[in-house]
Short mmCIF file of C-alpha atoms in Angstrom, two decimals:
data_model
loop_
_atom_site.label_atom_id
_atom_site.label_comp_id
_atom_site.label_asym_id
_atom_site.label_seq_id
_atom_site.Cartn_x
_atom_site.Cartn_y
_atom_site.Cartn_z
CA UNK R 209 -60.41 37.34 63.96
CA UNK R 210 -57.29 36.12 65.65
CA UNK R 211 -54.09 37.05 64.05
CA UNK R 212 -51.88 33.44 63.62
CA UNK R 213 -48.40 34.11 65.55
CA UNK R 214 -45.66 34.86 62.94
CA UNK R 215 -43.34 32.69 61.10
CA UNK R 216 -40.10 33.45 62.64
CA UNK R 217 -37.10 32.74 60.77
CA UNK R 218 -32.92 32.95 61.37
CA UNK R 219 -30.79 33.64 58.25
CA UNK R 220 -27.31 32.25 58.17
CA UNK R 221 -25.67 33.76 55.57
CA UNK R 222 -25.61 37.60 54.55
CA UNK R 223 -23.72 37.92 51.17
CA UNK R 224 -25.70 38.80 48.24
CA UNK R 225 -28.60 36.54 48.75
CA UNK R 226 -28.60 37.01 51.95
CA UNK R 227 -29.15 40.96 52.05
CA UNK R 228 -31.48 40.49 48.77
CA UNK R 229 -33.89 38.23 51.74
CA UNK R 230 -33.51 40.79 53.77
CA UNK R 231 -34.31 43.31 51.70
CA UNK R 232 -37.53 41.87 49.88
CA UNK R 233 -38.90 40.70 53.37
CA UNK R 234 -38.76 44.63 54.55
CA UNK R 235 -40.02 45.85 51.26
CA UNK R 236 -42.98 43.59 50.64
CA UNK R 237 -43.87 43.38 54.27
CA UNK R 238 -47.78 43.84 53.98
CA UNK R 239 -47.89 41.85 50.42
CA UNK R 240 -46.84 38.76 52.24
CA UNK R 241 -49.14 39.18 55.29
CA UNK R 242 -51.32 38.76 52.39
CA UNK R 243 -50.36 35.94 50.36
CA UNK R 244 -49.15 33.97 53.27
CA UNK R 245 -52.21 35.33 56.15
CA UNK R 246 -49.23 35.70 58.89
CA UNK R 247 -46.46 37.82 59.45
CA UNK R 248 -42.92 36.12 58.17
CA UNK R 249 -40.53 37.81 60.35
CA UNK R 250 -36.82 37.31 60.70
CA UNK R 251 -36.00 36.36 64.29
CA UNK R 252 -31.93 36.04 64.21
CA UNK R 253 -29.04 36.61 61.81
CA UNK R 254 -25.59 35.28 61.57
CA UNK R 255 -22.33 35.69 59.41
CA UNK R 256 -18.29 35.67 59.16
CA UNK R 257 -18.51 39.56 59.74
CA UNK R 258 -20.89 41.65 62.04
CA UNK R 259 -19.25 44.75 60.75
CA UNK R 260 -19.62 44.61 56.53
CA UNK R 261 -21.81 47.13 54.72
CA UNK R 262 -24.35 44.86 53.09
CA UNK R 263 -26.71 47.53 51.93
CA UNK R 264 -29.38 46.80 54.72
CA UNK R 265 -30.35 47.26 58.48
CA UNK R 266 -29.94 44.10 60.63
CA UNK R 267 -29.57 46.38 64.31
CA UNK R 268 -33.11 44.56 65.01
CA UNK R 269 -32.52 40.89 64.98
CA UNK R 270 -30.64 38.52 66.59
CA UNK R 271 -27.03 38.05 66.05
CA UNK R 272 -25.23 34.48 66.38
CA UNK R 273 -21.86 34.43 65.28
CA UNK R 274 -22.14 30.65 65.30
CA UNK R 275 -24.49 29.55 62.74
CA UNK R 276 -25.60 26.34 64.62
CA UNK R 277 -26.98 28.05 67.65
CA UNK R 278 -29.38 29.45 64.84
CA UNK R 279 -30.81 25.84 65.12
CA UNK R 280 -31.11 25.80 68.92
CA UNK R 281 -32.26 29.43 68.99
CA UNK R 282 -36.11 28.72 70.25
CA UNK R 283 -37.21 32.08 69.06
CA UNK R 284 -36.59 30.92 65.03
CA UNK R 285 -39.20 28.38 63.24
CA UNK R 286 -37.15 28.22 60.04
CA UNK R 287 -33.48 28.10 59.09
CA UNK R 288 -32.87 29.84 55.93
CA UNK R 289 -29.26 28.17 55.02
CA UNK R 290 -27.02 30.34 52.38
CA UNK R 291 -23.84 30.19 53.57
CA UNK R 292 -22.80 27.86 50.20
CA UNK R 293 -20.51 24.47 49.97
CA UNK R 294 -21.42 21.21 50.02
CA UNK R 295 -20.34 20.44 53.55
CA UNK R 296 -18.20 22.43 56.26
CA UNK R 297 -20.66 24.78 58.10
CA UNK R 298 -23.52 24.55 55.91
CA UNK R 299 -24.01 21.08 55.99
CA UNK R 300 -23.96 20.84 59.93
CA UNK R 301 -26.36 23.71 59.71
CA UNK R 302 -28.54 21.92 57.72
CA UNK R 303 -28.57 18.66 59.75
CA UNK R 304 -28.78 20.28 63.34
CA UNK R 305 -31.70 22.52 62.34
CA UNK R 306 -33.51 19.28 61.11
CA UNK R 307 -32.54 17.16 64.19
CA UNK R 308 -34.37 20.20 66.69
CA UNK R 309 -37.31 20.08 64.40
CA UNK R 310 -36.98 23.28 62.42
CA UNK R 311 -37.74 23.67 58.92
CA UNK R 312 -34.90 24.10 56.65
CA UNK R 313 -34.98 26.71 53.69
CA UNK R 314 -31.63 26.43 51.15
CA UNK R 315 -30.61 27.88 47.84
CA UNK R 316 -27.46 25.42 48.16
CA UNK R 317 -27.81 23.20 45.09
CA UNK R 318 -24.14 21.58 45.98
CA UNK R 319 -25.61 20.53 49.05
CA UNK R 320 -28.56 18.92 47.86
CA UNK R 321 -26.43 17.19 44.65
CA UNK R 322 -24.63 14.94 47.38
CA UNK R 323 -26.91 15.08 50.56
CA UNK R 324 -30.13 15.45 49.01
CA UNK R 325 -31.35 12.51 49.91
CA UNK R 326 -30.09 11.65 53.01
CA UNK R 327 -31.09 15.28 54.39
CA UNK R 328 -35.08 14.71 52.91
CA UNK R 329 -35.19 11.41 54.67
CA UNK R 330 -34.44 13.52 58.29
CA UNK R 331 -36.55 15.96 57.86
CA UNK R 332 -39.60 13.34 56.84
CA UNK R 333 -38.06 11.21 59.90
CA UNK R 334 -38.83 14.89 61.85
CA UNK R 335 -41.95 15.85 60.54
CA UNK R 336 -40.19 19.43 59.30
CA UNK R 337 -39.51 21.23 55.97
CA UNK R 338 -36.63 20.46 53.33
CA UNK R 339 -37.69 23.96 51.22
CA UNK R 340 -35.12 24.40 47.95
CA UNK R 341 -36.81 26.08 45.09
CA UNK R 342 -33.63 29.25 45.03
CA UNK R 343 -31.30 25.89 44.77
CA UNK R 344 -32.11 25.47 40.90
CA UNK R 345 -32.25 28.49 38.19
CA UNK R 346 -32.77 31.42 40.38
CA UNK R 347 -36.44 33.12 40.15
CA UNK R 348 -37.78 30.49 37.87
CA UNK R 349 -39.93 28.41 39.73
CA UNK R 350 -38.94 25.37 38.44
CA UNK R 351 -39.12 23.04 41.35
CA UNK R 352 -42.77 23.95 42.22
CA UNK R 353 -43.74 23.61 38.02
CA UNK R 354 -42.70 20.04 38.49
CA UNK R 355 -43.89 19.23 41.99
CA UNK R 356 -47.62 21.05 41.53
CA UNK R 357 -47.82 22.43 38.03
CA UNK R 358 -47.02 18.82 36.31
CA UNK R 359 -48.02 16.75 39.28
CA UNK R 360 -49.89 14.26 36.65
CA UNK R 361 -47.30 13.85 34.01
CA UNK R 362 -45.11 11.54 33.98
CA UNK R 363 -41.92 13.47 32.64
CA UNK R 364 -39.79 11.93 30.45
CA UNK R 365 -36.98 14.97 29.68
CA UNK R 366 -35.58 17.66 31.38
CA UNK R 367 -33.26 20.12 29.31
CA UNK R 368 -31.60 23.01 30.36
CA UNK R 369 -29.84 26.38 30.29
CA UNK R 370 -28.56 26.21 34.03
CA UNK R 371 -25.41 28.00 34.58
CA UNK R 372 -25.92 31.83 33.47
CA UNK R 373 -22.09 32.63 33.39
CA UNK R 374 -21.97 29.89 30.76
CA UNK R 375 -24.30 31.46 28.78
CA UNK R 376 -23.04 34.84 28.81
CA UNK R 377 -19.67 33.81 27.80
CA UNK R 378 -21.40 31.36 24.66
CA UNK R 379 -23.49 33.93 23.40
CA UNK R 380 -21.01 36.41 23.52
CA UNK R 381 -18.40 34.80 21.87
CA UNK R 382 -20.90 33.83 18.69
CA UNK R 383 -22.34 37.47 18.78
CA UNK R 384 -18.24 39.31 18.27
CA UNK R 385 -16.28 36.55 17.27
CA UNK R 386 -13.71 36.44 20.55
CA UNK R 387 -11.95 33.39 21.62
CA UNK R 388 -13.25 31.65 24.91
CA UNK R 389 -10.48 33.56 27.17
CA UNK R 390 -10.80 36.84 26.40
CA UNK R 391 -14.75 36.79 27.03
CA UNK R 392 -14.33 35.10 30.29
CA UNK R 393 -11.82 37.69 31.70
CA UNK R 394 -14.59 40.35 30.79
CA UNK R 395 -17.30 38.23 32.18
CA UNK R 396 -15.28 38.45 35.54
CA UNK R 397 -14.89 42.23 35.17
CA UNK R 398 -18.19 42.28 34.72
CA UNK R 399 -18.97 40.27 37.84
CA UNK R 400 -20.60 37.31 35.93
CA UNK R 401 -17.60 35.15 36.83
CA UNK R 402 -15.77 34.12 39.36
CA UNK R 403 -12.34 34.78 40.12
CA UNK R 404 -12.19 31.47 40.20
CA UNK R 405 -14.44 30.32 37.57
CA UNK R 406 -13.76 26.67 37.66
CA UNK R 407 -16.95 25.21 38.97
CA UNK R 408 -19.11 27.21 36.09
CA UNK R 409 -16.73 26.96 33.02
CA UNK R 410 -16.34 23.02 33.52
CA UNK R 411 -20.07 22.36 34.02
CA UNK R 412 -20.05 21.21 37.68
CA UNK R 413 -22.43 24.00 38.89
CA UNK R 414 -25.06 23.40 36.44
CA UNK R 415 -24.62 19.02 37.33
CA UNK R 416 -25.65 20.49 40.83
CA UNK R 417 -28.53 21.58 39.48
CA UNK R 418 -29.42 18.59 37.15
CA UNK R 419 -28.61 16.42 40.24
CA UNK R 420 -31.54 18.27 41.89
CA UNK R 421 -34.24 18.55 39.11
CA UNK R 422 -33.45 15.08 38.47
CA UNK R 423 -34.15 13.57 41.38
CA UNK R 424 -37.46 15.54 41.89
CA UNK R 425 -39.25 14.62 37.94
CA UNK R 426 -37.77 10.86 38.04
CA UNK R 427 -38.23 9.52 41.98
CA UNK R 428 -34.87 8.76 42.05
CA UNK R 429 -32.37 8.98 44.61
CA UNK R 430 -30.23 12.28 43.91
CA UNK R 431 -26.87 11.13 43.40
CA UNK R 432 -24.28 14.03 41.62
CA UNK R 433 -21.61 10.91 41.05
CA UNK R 434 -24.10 9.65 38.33
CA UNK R 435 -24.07 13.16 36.57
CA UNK R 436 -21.45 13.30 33.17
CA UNK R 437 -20.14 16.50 33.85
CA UNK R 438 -18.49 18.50 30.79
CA UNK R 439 -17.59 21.91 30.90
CA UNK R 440 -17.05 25.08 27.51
CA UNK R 441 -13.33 25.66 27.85
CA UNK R 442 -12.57 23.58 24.59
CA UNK R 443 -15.53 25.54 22.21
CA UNK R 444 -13.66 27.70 20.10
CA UNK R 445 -14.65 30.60 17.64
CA UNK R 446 -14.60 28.22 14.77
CA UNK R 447 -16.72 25.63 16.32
CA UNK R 448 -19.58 28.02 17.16
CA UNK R 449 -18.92 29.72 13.19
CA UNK R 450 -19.70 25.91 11.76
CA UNK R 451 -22.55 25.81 14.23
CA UNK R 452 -23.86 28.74 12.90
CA UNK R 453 -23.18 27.21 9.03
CA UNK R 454 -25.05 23.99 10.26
CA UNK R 455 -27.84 25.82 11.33
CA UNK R 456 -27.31 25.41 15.24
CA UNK R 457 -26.17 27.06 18.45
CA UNK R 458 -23.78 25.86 20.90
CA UNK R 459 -25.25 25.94 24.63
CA UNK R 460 -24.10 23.97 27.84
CA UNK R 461 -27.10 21.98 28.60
CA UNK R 462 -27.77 20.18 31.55
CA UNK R 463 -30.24 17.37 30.29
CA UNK R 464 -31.78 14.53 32.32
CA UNK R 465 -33.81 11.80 30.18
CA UNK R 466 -35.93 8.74 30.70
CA UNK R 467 -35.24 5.86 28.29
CA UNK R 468 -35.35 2.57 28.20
CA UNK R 469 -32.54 1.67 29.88
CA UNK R 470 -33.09 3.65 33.21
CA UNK R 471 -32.32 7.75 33.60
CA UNK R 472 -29.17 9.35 31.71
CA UNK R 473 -28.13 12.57 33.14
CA UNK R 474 -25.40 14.64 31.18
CA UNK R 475 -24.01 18.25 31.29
CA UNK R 476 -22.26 19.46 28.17
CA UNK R 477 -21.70 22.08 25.24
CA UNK R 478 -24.49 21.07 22.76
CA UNK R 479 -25.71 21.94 19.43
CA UNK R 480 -29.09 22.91 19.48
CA UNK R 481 -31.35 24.09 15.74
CA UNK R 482 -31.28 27.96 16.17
CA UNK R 483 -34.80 27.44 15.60
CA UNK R 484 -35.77 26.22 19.22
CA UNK R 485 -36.93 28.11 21.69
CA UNK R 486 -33.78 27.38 24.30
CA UNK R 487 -31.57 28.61 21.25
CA UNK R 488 -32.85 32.08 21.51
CA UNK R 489 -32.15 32.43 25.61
CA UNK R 490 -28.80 34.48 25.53
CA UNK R 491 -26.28 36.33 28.13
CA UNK R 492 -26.58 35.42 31.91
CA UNK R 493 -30.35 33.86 31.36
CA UNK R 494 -31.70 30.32 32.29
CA UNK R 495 -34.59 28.41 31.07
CA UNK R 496 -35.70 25.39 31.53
CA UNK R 497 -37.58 22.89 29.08
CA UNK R 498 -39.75 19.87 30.63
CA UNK R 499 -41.41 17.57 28.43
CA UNK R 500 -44.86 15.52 30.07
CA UNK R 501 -46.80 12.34 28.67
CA UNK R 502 -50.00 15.01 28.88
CA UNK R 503 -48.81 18.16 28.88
CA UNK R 504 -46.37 18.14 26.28
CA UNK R 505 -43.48 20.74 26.62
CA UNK R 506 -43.33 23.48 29.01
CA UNK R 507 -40.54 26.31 28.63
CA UNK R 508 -39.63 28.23 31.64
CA UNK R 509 -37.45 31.18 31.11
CA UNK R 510 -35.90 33.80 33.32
CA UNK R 511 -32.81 35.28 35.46
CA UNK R 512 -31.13 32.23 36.96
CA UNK R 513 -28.55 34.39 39.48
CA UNK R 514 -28.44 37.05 41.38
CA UNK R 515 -29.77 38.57 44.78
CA UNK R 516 -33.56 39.77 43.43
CA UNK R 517 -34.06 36.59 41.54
CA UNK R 518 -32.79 34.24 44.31
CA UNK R 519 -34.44 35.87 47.70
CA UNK R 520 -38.15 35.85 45.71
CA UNK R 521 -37.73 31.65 45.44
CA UNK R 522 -36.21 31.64 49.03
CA UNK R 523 -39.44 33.63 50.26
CA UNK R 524 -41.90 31.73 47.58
CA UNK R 525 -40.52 28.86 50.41
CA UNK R 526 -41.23 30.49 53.13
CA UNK R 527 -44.84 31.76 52.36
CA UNK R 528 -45.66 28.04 51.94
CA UNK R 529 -43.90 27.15 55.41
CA UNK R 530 -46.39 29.85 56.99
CA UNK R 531 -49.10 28.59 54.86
CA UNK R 532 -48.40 25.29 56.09
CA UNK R 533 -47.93 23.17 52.81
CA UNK R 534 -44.10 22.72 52.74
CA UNK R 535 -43.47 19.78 50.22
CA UNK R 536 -41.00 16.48 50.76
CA UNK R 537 -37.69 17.27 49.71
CA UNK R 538 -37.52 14.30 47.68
CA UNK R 539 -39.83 11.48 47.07
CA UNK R 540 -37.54 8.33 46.11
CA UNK R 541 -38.51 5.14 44.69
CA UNK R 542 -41.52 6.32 43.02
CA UNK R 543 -40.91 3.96 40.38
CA UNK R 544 -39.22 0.77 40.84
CA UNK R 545 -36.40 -0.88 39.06
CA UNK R 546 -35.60 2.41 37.55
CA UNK R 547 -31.69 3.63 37.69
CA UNK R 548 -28.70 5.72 36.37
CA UNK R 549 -27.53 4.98 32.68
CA UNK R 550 -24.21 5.08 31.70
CA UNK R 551 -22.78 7.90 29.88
CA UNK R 552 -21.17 5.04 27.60
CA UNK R 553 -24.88 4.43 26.85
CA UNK R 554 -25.94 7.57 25.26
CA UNK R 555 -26.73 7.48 21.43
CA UNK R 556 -27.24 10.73 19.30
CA UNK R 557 -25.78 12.40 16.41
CA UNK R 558 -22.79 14.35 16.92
CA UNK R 559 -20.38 17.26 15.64
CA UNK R 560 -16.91 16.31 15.07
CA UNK R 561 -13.92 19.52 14.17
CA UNK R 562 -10.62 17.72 12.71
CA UNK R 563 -7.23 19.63 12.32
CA UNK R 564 -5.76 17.79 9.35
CA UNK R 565 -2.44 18.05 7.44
CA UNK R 566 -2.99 19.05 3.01
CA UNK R 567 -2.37 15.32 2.04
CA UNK R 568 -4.35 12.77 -0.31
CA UNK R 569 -5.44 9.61 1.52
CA UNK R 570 -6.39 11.82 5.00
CA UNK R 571 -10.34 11.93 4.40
CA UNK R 572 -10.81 7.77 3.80
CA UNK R 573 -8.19 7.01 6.67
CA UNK R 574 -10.67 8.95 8.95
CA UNK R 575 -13.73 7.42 7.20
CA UNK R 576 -12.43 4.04 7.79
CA UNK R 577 -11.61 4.43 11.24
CA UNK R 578 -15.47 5.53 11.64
CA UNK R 579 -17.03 2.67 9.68
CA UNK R 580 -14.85 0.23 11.82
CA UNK R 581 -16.98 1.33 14.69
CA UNK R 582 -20.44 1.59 12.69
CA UNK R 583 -20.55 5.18 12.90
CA UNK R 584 -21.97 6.89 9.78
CA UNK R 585 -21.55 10.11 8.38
CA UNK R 586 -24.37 12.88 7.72
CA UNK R 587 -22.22 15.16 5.94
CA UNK R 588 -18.92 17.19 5.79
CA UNK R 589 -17.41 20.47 5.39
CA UNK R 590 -13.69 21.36 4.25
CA UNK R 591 -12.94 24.76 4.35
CA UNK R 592 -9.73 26.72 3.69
CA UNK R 593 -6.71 26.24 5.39
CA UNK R 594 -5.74 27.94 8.50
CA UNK R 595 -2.62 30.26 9.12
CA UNK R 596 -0.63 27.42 10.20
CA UNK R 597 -0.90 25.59 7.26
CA UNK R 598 -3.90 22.97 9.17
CA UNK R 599 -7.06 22.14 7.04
CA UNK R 600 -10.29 21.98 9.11
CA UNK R 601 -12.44 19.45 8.70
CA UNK R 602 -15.92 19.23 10.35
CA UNK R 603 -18.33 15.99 10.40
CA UNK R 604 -21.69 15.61 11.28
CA UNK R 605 -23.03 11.86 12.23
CA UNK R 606 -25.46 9.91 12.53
CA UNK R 607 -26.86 8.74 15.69
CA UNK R 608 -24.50 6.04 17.43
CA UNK R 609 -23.31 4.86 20.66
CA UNK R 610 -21.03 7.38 22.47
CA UNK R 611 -18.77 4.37 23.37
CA UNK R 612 -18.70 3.30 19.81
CA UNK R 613 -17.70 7.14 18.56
CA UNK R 614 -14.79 7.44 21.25
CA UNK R 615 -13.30 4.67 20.72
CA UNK R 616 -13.35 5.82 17.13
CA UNK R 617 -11.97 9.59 17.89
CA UNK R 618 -9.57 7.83 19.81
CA UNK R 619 -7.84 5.82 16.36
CA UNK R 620 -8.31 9.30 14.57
CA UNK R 621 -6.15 11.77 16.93
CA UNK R 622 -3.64 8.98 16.83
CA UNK R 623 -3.07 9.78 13.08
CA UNK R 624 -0.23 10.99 11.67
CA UNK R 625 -2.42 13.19 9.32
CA UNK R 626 -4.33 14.53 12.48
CA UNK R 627 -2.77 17.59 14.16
CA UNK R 628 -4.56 18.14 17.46
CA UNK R 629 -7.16 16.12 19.48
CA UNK R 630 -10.71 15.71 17.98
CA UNK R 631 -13.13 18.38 18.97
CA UNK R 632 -16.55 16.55 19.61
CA UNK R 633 -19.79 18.34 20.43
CA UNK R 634 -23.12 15.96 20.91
CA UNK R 635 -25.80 17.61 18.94
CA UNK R 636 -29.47 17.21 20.38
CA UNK R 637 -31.81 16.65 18.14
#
C-alpha cells in the first residue's frame, strides 16, 4: 500500500493557540495518521518574535518572519491563520493564501464576523478550503453539529453561552455577592480577562461569534453590523439577587432566531429559569443550544477558550483537509427573501430595576407611562430602602415590542421621582 504524501501545513501565529497546535500535532502524531490515513505535518512557522519561550520546539520547520510568504511558500498545503484582528496582517494572510490556492484554517471569529462572506466566496471561486470550527466556542464542535450533525433540520434558534470571561465574572458575582468591578479585576489576575477587557465585557466578542453561527444555520450572508451588541457592565449585585427571587439567572447570551419577519440576532445579559439546562453552565464554560424542526434541541457544552480546547478544533480542520472533505465556508442564499430583523422588532417579556424616591403617587406615574405604550405588567417587587435613602423597585412584563418598552423607559428616567436610569434586562422565555 502506498503511503498518500503528507498534508503540509505553515502556522502563522505562535501565542497560546499557536504552541497548543504545535503541541497536540507532536503529541498525537500516530493517532492522526490514523484518523486522517496521512501524515499532517507542519512545513513552516512564523511570528513577531523568533526568540520567545513558547513551551515547544520549532528548530525543525520553516521560519518566515513575514506571514504572507507563508502563502507563497510551495512546501505548505494549508495556512493555519491565528495571528487575531479583523484586518491588518491577518486579513491579507487570509486573502493571499486563498488567491495561490491554499486552504485556509482560522480560529479568527472577528475576521469571519466582517469578511466571512466575501473570503468563502474566494476560496469557492479557488476551489480551496475556508476551515473555522476553533473560530466559535473553543473545543465544542459546534460548526460541524450544524453543518453534518443537523444537516436535515431546518433550525429555527440558536442560543448561547459564548464569551467564557463573561461567564466567569456572572457566576461569580451571584455565587459571593461582589459588585461587577471587583470580580473583573480578579478575573484578570486570574488570566480570564484581558487587560483590556473591553471587547468581552461589552458583548462584541461573543456578536463575533453569533455573526458566524448565524450565518452557517440560516444561509445568510454573515454581516456583524446586523448583530445588537450589549455587553454586563451595568448588572449589578441586586439585579442578579431579584433574579435569583424571580426564579432566574442572569447570562450574556448570544441568540440568533428565525421568525416571521426575517432573522434577529442579539447579544445581551438575559434572564434565563434556573431550571434550564444553559442556567447551570458556570465560570469560564460555553454551551451552545440549537433548536431543529426534527431534531428538537441539542445542548452542546464545554471549554470555549484556551490553548487545549482551541488547537483540537483547529486540527479536527485539518484532519478533514487531509481527508479531503473540507466544507464551504458559507453557503448564502439558501433561502430566499429571508433577512436581518431589527432590534426595534424584538418582542419578549422583560425585567425592569427602578431607583425611586419614598413618595405617594411614584408607582401609578410609572404605571401610566407603561400603559401609554401598551406594555403590561406581570408583577412587582418593592423591597426596603437602600442606604441612600432610594426605594428599589423591580417589574416584570409582559411580552411587548422593544421599541414600544424604550420609548416607555425613556418617559420613566425622566421622572422627577426616578433617581437613576432604568435598568432593563430582556428575559427569555
Amino acid at each position: 500500500m502506498v503511503e498518500s504524501a503528507p498534508l503540509r501545513i505553515g502556522i502563522a501565529g505562535l501565542g497560546t493557540v499557536g504552541a497548543g497546535v504545535v503541541r497536540l500535532l507532536e503529541e498525537n502524531r500516530d493517532l492522526l495518521i490514523q484518523r486522517a490515513g496521512r501524515r499532517i505535518e507542519i512545513a513552516a512557522v512564523s511570528a513577531r518574535r523568533r526568540d520567545a519561550d513558547r513551551g515547544v520546539d520549532l528548530g525543525a520547520y520553516a521560519w518566515h518572519d513575514d506571514p504572507l510568504t507563508l502563502a507563497e511558500d510551495p512546501a505548505v498545503d494549508v495556512v493555519v491563520e491565528l495571528i487575531g484582528g479583523e484586518a491588518g496582517p491577518a486579513l491579507a494572510l487570509v486573502e493571499h493564501a486563498l488567491a495561490n490556492g491554499k486552504s485556509v484554517v482560522t480560529a479568527n471569529k472577528a475576521l469571519l464576523a466582517h469578511h466571512g462572506s466575501r473570503l468563502g466566496r474566494i476560496a469557492r471561486q479557488r476551489g480551496t478550503g475556508l476551515c473555522f470550527e476553533a473560530s466559535v466556542a473553543g473545543g465544542i464542535p459546534v460548526i460541524k453539529v450544524l453543518r453534518e450533525g443537523l444537516v436535515g433540520n431546518r433550525i429555527s434558534r440558536i442560543s448561547g453561552i459564548l464569551n467564557g470571561t463573561c461567564n466567569y465574572i456572572l457566576s461569580t458575582m451571584r455565587e459571593t455577592g461582589r459588585a461587577f468591578d471587583d470580580v473583573l479585576a480578579d478575573a484578570q489576575k486570574l488570566g480570564y480577562a484581558e487587560a483590556d477587557p473591553t471587547l468581552d465585557i461589552d458583548g462584541f466578542d461573543a456578536a463575533h461569534k453569533l455573526a458566524v453561527l448565524a450565518g452557517i444555520a440560516f444561509g445568510t450572508p454573515v454581516d456583524f453590523d446586523q448583530v445588537y451588541v450589549e455587553g454586563i457592565r451595568h448588572i449589578s449585585p441586586l439585579d442578579i439577587e431579584y433574579a435569583e427571587e424571580l426564579g432566574y439567572r442572569i447570562k450574556l447570551l448570544g441568540t440568533a432566531v428565525r421568525t416571521a419577519r426575517g432573522i434577529e440576532q442579539r447579544v445581551h445579559p438575559t434572564m434565563v429559569q434556573a431550571s434550564e439546562a444553559i442556567a447551570q453552565v458556570d465560570g469560564v464554560f460555553n454551551a451552545v443550544v440549537i433548536e431543529g424542526d426534527h431534531v428538537g434541541r441539542v445542548v452542546l457544552q464545554g471549554r470555549g477558550a484556551g490553548a487545549g480546547p482551541t488547537a483540537s478544533a483547529v486540527v479536527s480542520d485539518l484532519v478533514d483537509l487531509a481527508c479531503g472533505r473540507p466544507s464551504p465556508a458559507f453557503v448564502e442564499a439558501a433561502e430566499t427573501g429571508i433577512g436581518p430583523v431589527s432590534m426595534t422588532e424584538h418582542d419578549g417579556p422583560s425585567y425592569i430595576r427602578l431607583m425611586v424616591r419614598d413618595q405617594p403617587g411614584v408607582i401609578a406615574d410609572i404605571a401610566a407611562e407603561l400603559r401609554n405604550e401598551r406594555v403590561s405588567m406581570e408583577a412587582m417587587i418593592q423591597r426596603r430602602h437602600q442606604p441612600d435613602g432610594a426605594v428599589p423597585v423591580v417589574l416584570t412584563t409582559h411580552p411587548s415590542k422593544e421599541a414600544a418598552l424604550s420609548r416607555a423607559l425613556e418617559r420613566i428616567g425622566a421622572l422627577d421621582s426616578v433617581l437613576e436610569p432604568p435598568r432593563m434586562i430582556r428575559i427569555e422565555l
